[in-house]
Short mmCIF file of C-alpha atoms in Angstrom, two decimals:
data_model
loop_
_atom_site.label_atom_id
_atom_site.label_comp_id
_atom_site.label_asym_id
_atom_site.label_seq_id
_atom_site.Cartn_x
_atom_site.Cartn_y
_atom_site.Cartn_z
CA UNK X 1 70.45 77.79 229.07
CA UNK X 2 70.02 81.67 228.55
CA UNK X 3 69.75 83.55 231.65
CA UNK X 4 66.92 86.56 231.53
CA UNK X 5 67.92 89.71 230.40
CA UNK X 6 67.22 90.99 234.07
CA UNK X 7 69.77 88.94 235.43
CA UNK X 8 71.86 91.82 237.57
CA UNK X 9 75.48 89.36 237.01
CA UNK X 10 77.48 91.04 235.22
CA UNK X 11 78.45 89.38 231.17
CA UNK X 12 82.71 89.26 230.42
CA UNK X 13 82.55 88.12 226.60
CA UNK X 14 85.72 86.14 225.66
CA UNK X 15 87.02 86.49 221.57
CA UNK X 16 89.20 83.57 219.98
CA UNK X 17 89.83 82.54 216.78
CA UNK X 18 92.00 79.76 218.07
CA UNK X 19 90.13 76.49 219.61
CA UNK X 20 92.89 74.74 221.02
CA UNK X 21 96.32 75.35 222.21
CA UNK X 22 97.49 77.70 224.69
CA UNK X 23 94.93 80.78 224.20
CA UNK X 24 91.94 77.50 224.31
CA UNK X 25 93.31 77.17 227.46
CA UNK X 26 93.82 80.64 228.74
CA UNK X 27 90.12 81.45 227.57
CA UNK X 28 88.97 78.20 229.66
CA UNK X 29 90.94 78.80 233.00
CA UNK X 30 89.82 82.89 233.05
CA UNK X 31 85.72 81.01 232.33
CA UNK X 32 86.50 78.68 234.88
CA UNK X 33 87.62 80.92 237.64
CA UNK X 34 84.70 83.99 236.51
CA UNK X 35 82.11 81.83 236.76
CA UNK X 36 83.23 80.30 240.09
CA UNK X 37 83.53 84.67 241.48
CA UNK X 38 79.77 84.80 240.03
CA UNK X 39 79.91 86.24 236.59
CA UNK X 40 78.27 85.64 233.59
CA UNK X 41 80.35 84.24 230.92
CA UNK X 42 80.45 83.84 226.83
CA UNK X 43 83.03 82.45 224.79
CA UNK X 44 82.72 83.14 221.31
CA UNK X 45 84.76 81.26 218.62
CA UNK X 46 84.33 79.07 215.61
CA UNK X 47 83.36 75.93 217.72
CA UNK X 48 86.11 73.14 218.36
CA UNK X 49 87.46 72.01 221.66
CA UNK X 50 87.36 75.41 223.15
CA UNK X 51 83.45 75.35 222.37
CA UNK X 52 83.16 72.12 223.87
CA UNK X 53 84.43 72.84 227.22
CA UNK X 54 83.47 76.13 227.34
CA UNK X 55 80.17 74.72 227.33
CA UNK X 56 80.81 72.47 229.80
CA UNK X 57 82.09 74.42 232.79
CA UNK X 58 78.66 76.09 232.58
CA UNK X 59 79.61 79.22 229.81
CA UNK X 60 77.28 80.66 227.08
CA UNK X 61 78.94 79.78 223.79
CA UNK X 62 78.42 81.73 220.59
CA UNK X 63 79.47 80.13 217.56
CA UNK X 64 81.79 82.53 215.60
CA UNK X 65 82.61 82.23 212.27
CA UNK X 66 86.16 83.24 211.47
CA UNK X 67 89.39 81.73 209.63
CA UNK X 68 93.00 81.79 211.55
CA UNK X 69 94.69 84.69 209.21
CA UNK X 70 93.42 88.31 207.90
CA UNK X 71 91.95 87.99 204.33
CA UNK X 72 89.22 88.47 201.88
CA UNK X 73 86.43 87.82 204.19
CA UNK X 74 87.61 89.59 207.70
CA UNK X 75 84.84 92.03 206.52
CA UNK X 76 81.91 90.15 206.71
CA UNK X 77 83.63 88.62 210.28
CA UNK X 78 83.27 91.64 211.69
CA UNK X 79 80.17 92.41 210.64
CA UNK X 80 78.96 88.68 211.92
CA UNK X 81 80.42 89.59 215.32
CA UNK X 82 78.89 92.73 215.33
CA UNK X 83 75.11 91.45 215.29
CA UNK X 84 76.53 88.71 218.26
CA UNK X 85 77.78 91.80 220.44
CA UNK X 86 74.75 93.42 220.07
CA UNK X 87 72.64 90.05 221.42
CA UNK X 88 75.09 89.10 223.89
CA UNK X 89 75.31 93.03 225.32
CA UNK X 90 78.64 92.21 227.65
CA UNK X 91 79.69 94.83 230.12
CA UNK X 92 82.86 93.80 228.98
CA UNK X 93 85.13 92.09 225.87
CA UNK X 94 88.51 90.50 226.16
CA UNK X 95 89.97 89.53 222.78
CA UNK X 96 92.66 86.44 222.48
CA UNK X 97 95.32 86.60 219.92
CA UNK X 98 95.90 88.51 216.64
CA UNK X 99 92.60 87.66 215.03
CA UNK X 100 90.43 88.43 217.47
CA UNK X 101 92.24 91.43 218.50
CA UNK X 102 91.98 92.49 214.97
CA UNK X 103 87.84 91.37 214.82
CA UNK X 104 86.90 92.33 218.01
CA UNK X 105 88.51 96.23 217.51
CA UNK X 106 87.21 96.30 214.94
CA UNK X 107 83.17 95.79 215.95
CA UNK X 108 83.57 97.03 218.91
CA UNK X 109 85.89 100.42 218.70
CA UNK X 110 86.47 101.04 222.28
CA UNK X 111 82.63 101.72 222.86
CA UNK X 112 82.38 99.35 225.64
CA UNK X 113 85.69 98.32 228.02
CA UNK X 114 87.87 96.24 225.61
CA UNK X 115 91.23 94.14 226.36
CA UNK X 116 93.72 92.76 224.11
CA UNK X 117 95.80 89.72 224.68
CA UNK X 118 97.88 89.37 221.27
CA UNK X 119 99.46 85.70 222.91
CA UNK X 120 102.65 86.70 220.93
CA UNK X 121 102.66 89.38 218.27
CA UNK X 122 101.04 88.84 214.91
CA UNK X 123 103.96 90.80 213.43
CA UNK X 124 106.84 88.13 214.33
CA UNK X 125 104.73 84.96 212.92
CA UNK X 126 105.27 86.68 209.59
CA UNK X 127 108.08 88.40 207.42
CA UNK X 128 108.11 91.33 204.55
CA UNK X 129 105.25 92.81 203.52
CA UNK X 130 102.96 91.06 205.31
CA UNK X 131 104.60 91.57 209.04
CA UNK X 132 104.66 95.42 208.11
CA UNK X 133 101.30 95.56 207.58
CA UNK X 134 100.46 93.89 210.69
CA UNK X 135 103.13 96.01 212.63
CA UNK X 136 100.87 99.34 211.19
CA UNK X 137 97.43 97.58 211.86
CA UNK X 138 98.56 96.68 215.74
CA UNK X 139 99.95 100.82 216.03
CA UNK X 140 96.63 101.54 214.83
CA UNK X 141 94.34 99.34 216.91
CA UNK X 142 96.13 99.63 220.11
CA UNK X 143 93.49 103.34 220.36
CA UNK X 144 90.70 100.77 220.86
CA UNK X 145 92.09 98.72 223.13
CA UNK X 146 91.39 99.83 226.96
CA UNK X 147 94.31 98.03 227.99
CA UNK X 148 96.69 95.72 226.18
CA UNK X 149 97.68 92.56 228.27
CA UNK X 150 101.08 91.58 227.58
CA UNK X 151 101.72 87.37 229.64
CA UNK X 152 105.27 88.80 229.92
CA UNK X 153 107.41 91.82 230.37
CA UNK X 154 109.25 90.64 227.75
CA UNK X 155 106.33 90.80 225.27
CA UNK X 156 105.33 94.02 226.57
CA UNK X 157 109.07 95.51 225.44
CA UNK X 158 108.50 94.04 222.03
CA UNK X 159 104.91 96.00 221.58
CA UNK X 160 107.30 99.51 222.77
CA UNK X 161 110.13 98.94 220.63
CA UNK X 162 107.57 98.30 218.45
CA UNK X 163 106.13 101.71 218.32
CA UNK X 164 102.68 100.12 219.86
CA UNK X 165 101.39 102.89 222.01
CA UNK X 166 99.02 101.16 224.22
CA UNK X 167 98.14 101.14 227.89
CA UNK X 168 99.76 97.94 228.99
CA UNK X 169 99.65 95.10 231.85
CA UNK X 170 101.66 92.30 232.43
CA UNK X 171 100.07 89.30 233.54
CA UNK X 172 102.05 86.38 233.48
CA UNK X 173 100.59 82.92 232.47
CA UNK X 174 99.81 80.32 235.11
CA UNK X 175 98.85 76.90 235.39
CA UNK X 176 96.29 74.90 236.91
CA UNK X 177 99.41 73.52 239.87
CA UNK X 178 96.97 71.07 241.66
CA UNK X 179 96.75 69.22 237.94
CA UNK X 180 99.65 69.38 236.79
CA UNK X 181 101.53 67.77 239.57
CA UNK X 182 105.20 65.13 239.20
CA UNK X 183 104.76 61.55 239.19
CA UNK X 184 107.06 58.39 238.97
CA UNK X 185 109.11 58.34 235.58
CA UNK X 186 108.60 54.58 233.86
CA UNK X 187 111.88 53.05 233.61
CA UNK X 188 113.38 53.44 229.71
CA UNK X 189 116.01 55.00 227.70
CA UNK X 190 116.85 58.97 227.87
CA UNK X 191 113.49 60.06 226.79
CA UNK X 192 112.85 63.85 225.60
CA UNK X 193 109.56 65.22 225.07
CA UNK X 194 108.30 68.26 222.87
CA UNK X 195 104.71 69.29 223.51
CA UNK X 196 103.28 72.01 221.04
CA UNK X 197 101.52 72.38 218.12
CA UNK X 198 103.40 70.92 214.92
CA UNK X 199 104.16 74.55 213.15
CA UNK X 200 106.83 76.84 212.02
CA UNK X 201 106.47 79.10 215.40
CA UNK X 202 107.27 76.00 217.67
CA UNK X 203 110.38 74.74 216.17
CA UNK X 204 110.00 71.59 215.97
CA UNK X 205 112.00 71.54 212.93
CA UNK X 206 114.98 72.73 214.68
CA UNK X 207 114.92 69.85 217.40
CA UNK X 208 114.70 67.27 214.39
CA UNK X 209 117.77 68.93 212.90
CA UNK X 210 119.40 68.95 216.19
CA UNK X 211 119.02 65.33 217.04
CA UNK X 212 121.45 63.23 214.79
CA UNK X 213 123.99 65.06 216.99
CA UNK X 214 122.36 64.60 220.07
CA UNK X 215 121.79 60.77 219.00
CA UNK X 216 125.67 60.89 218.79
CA UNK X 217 126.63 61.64 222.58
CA UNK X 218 123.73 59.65 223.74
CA UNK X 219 122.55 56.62 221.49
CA UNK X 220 120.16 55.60 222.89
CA UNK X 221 118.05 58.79 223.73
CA UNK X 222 114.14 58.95 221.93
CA UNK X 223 111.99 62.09 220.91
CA UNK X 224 108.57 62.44 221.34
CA UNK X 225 106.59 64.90 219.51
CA UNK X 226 103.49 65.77 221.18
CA UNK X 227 100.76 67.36 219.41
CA UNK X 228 99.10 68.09 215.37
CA UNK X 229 99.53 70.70 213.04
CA UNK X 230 100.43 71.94 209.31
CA UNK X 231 103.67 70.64 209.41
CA UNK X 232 103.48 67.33 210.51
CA UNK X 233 103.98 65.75 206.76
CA UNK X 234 107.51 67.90 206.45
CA UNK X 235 108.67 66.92 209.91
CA UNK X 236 108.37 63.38 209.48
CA UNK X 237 110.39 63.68 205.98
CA UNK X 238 112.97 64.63 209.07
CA UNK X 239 112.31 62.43 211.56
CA UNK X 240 114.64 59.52 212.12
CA UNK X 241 113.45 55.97 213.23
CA UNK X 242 114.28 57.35 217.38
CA UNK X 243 110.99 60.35 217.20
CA UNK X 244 107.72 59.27 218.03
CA UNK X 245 104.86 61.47 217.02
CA UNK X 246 102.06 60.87 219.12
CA UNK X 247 100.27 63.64 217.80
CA UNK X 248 97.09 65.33 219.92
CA UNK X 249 96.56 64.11 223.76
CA UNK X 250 93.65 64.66 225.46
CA UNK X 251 95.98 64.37 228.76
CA UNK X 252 99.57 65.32 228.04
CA UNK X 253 100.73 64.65 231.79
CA UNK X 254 101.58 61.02 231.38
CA UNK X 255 104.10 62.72 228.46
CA UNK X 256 105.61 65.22 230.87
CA UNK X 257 106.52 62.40 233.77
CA UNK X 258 107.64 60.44 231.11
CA UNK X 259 110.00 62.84 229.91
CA UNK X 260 114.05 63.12 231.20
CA UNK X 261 113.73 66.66 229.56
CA UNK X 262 111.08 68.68 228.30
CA UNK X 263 112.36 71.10 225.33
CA UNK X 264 110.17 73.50 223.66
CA UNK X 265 112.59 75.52 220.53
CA UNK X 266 109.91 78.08 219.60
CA UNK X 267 111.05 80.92 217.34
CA UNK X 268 108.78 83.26 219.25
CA UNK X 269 106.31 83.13 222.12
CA UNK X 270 104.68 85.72 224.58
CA UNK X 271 104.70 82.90 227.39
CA UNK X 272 104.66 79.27 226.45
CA UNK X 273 102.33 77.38 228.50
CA UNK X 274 104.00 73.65 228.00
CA UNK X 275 107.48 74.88 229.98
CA UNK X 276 105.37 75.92 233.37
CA UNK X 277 103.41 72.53 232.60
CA UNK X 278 106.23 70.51 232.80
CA UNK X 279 107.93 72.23 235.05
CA UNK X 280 104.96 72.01 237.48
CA UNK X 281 105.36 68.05 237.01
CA UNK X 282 108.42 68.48 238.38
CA UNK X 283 110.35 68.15 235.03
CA UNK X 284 113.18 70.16 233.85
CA UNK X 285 112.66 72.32 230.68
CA UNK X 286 115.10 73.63 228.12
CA UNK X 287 113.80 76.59 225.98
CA UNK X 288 114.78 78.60 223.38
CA UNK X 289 115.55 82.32 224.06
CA UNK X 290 112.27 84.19 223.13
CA UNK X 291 109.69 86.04 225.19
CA UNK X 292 108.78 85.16 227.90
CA UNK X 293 110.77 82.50 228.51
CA UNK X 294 113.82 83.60 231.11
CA UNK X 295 110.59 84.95 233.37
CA UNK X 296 108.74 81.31 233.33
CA UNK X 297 112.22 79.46 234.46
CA UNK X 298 113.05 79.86 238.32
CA UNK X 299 116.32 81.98 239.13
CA UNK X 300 119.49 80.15 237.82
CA UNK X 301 118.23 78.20 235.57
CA UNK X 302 119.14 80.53 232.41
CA UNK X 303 122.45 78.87 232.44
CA UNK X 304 121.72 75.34 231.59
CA UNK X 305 118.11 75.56 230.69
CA UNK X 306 117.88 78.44 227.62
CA UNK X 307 119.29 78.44 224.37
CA UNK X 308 119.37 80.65 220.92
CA UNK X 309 116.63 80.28 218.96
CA UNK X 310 117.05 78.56 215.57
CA UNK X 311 120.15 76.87 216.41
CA UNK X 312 120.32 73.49 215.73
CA UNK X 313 123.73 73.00 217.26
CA UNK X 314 123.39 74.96 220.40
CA UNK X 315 120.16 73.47 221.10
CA UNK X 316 121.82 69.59 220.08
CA UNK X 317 124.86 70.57 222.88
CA UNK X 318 122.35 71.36 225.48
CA UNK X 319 120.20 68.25 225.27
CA UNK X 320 123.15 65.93 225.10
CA UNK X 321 124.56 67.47 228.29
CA UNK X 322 121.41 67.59 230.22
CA UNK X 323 120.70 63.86 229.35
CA UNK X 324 123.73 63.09 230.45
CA UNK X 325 123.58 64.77 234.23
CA UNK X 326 120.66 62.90 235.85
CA UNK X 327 121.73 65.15 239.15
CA UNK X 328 121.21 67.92 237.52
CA UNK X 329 118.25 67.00 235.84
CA UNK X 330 116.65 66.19 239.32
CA UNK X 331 117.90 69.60 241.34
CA UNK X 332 116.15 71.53 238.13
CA UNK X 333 112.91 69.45 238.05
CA UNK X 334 112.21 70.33 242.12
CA UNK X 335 113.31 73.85 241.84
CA UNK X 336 110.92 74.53 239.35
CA UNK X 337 107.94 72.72 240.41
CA UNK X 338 108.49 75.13 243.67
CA UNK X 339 108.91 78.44 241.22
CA UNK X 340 105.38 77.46 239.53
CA UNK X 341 103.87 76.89 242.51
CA UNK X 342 104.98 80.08 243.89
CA UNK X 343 104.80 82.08 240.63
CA UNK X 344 102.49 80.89 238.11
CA UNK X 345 99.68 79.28 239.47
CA UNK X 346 96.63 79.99 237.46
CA UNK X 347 94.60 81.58 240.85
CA UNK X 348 97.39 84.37 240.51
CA UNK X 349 96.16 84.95 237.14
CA UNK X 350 92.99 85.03 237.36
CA UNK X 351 93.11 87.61 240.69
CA UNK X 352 95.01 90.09 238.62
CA UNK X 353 92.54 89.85 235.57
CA UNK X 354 89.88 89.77 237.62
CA UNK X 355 91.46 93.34 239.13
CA UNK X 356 92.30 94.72 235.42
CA UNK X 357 88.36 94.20 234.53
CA UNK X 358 87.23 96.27 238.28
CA UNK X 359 90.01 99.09 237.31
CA UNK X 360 88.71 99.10 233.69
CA UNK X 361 85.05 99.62 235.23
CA UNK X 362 85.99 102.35 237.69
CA UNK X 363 86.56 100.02 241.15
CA UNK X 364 82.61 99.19 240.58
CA UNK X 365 81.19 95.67 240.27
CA UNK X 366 80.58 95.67 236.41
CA UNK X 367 77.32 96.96 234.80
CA UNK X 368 75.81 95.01 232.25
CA UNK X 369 75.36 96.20 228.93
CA UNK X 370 72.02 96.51 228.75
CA UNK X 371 72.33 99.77 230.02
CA UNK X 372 74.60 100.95 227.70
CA UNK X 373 74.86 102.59 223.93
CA UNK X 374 74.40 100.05 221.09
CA UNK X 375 77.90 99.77 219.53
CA UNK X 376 76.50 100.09 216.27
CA UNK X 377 74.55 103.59 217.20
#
């Protein structure tokens, strides 16, 4: 239902590309909690889940046609969510990820209050030519961006040794901790559990690689896979008769309080959502060193809970001897459920963007955009 175009509520206008995933569910908890403060809210994107339960916590959704990576027909993307920004008129935009970053800078051009959230950088998902060129278009944009939202400090030091010049926040990711809460473990053999899409970023690959040896010290230990993607055909050509792939869950918690260990070996990350997830099931987590991912694990943990990325033998060695110290295990699961309830719970989150869009709009209650410019005069 479209509200009148006298309505004084302010409009926020959320950008993805992506409809499922961790920016889906970034987009939905930010919705969630600005509709509950009184705002009005849109969530463009190309349909999907996102779509679906955007629409259902009460948003306006705006269908937005747009493919996952730059290429022939970004132009006539723009130009489509051009004519949407001038019908939805937000008083503000906040673009998710490298696409609509890209997009979204593009239409808009800082004519109206504008955040960026790249979600990782677009120039370490890619290599040569291509990651230079997104390196030079990211230096370039950042002078339309009003503020560039980094989920970790980490990920803000990559944009500055980039060369990214950019006004910066960090805001780190948070969970929904009343949801994702621990439960009993089923009784069963050593089970680890990967959650994540099935791609080159999440390193699945890696954990497949690492498991013969990890099958060696404990036998009888399985591997679940949680989750689709483009890869899944080459990762089963992996996959010994021990991995499960129980590809896309519309509940993954059963998965996490299944799990004896939760491992996520992503080659890069701004803040991975699954870790916090499990950990806020009261699970332990081993992760791969990338950013973000010493600031989601409580204090101490760095020791036996992070390893080098794309090391299939370092990661094998830390599974085996996790599986094998059920004490441990258990003192690592309770101290982190007790770090994400103190440090990333989603309310956090949505405070301090909540606070980013009242500093961005001069301490005032946001204006809508009918008052303002057209951003294509």
């Amino acid at each position: 239902m479209h509200r009148s175009a006298t309505d004084p509520r302010p409009r926020v206008l959320h950008l993805a590309q992506p409809v499922g995933g961790g920016v889906a569910r970034v987009v939905l908890d930010l919705a969630k909690a600005q509709l509950t403060a009184g705002l009005r809210v849109t969530v463009a994107c190309p349909g999907g889940e996102l779509a679906e339960r955007a629409r259902d916590l009460g948003a306006e959704v705006r269908g937005w046609r747009a493919d996952r990576s730059p290429g022939a027909g970004l132009p006539d993307e723009v130009r489509r969510l051009g004519r949407l920004l001038d019908e939805v008129r937000p008083a503000l935009v906040h673009a998710h990820s490298a696409k609509a970053g890209l997009a979204g800078r593009l239409a808009v051009r800082g004519r109206v209050p504008t955040l960026f959230q790249p979600h990782a950088w677009s120039f370490e998902a890619v290599g040569g030519a291509t990651a230079a060129l997104a390196l030079r278009w990211e230096r370039w944009g950042a002078r339309w961006a009003h503020r560039v939202v980094c989920v970790s400090e980490a990920e803000r030091a990559t944009g500055v040794r980039a060369g990214i010049r950019a006004r910066y926040t960090v805001v780190p990711n948070g969970i929904d901790t009343g949801h994702f809460t621990p439960g009993e473990r089923p009784a069963g053999a050593p089970l680890v559990v990967c959650v994540g899409r099935l791609c080159r970023q999440k390193g699945q690959d890696v954990l497949l690689r690492a498991w013969p040896e990890v099958l060696r010290r404990v036998p009888d230990a399985r591997l679940a896979l949680v989750g689709d993607g483009p890869d899944e055909a080459a990762l089963r050509r992996l996959a010994p008769t021990s991995v499960e792939f129980a590809g896309a869950v519309a509940d993954v918690r059963p998965w996490y309080r299944a799990a004896d260990l939760v491992v996520l070996p992503s080659r890069w990350e701004g803040m991975a959502l699954a870790p916090l997830e499990a950990l806020a099931c009261g699970r332990p987590v081993l992760v791969t060193d990338v950013d973000g991912a010493r600031e989601s694990l409580p204090p101490g943990h760095a020791a036996h809970c992070l390893v080098p990325p794309g090391r299939p033998g370092a990661l094998a060695g830390t599974v085996a001897a996790l599986l094998l110290d059920p004490e441990l295990r258990a003192s690592l699961g309770g101290q982190g459920r007790r770090h994400v309830l103190s440090t990333h719970d989603v309310r956090r989150t949505a405070e301090a963007v909540a606070e980013l869009y009242r500093e961005l709009l001069g301490g005032r209650p946001l204006v809508s955009f009918e008052c303002r410019e057209s951003i294509h005069s």
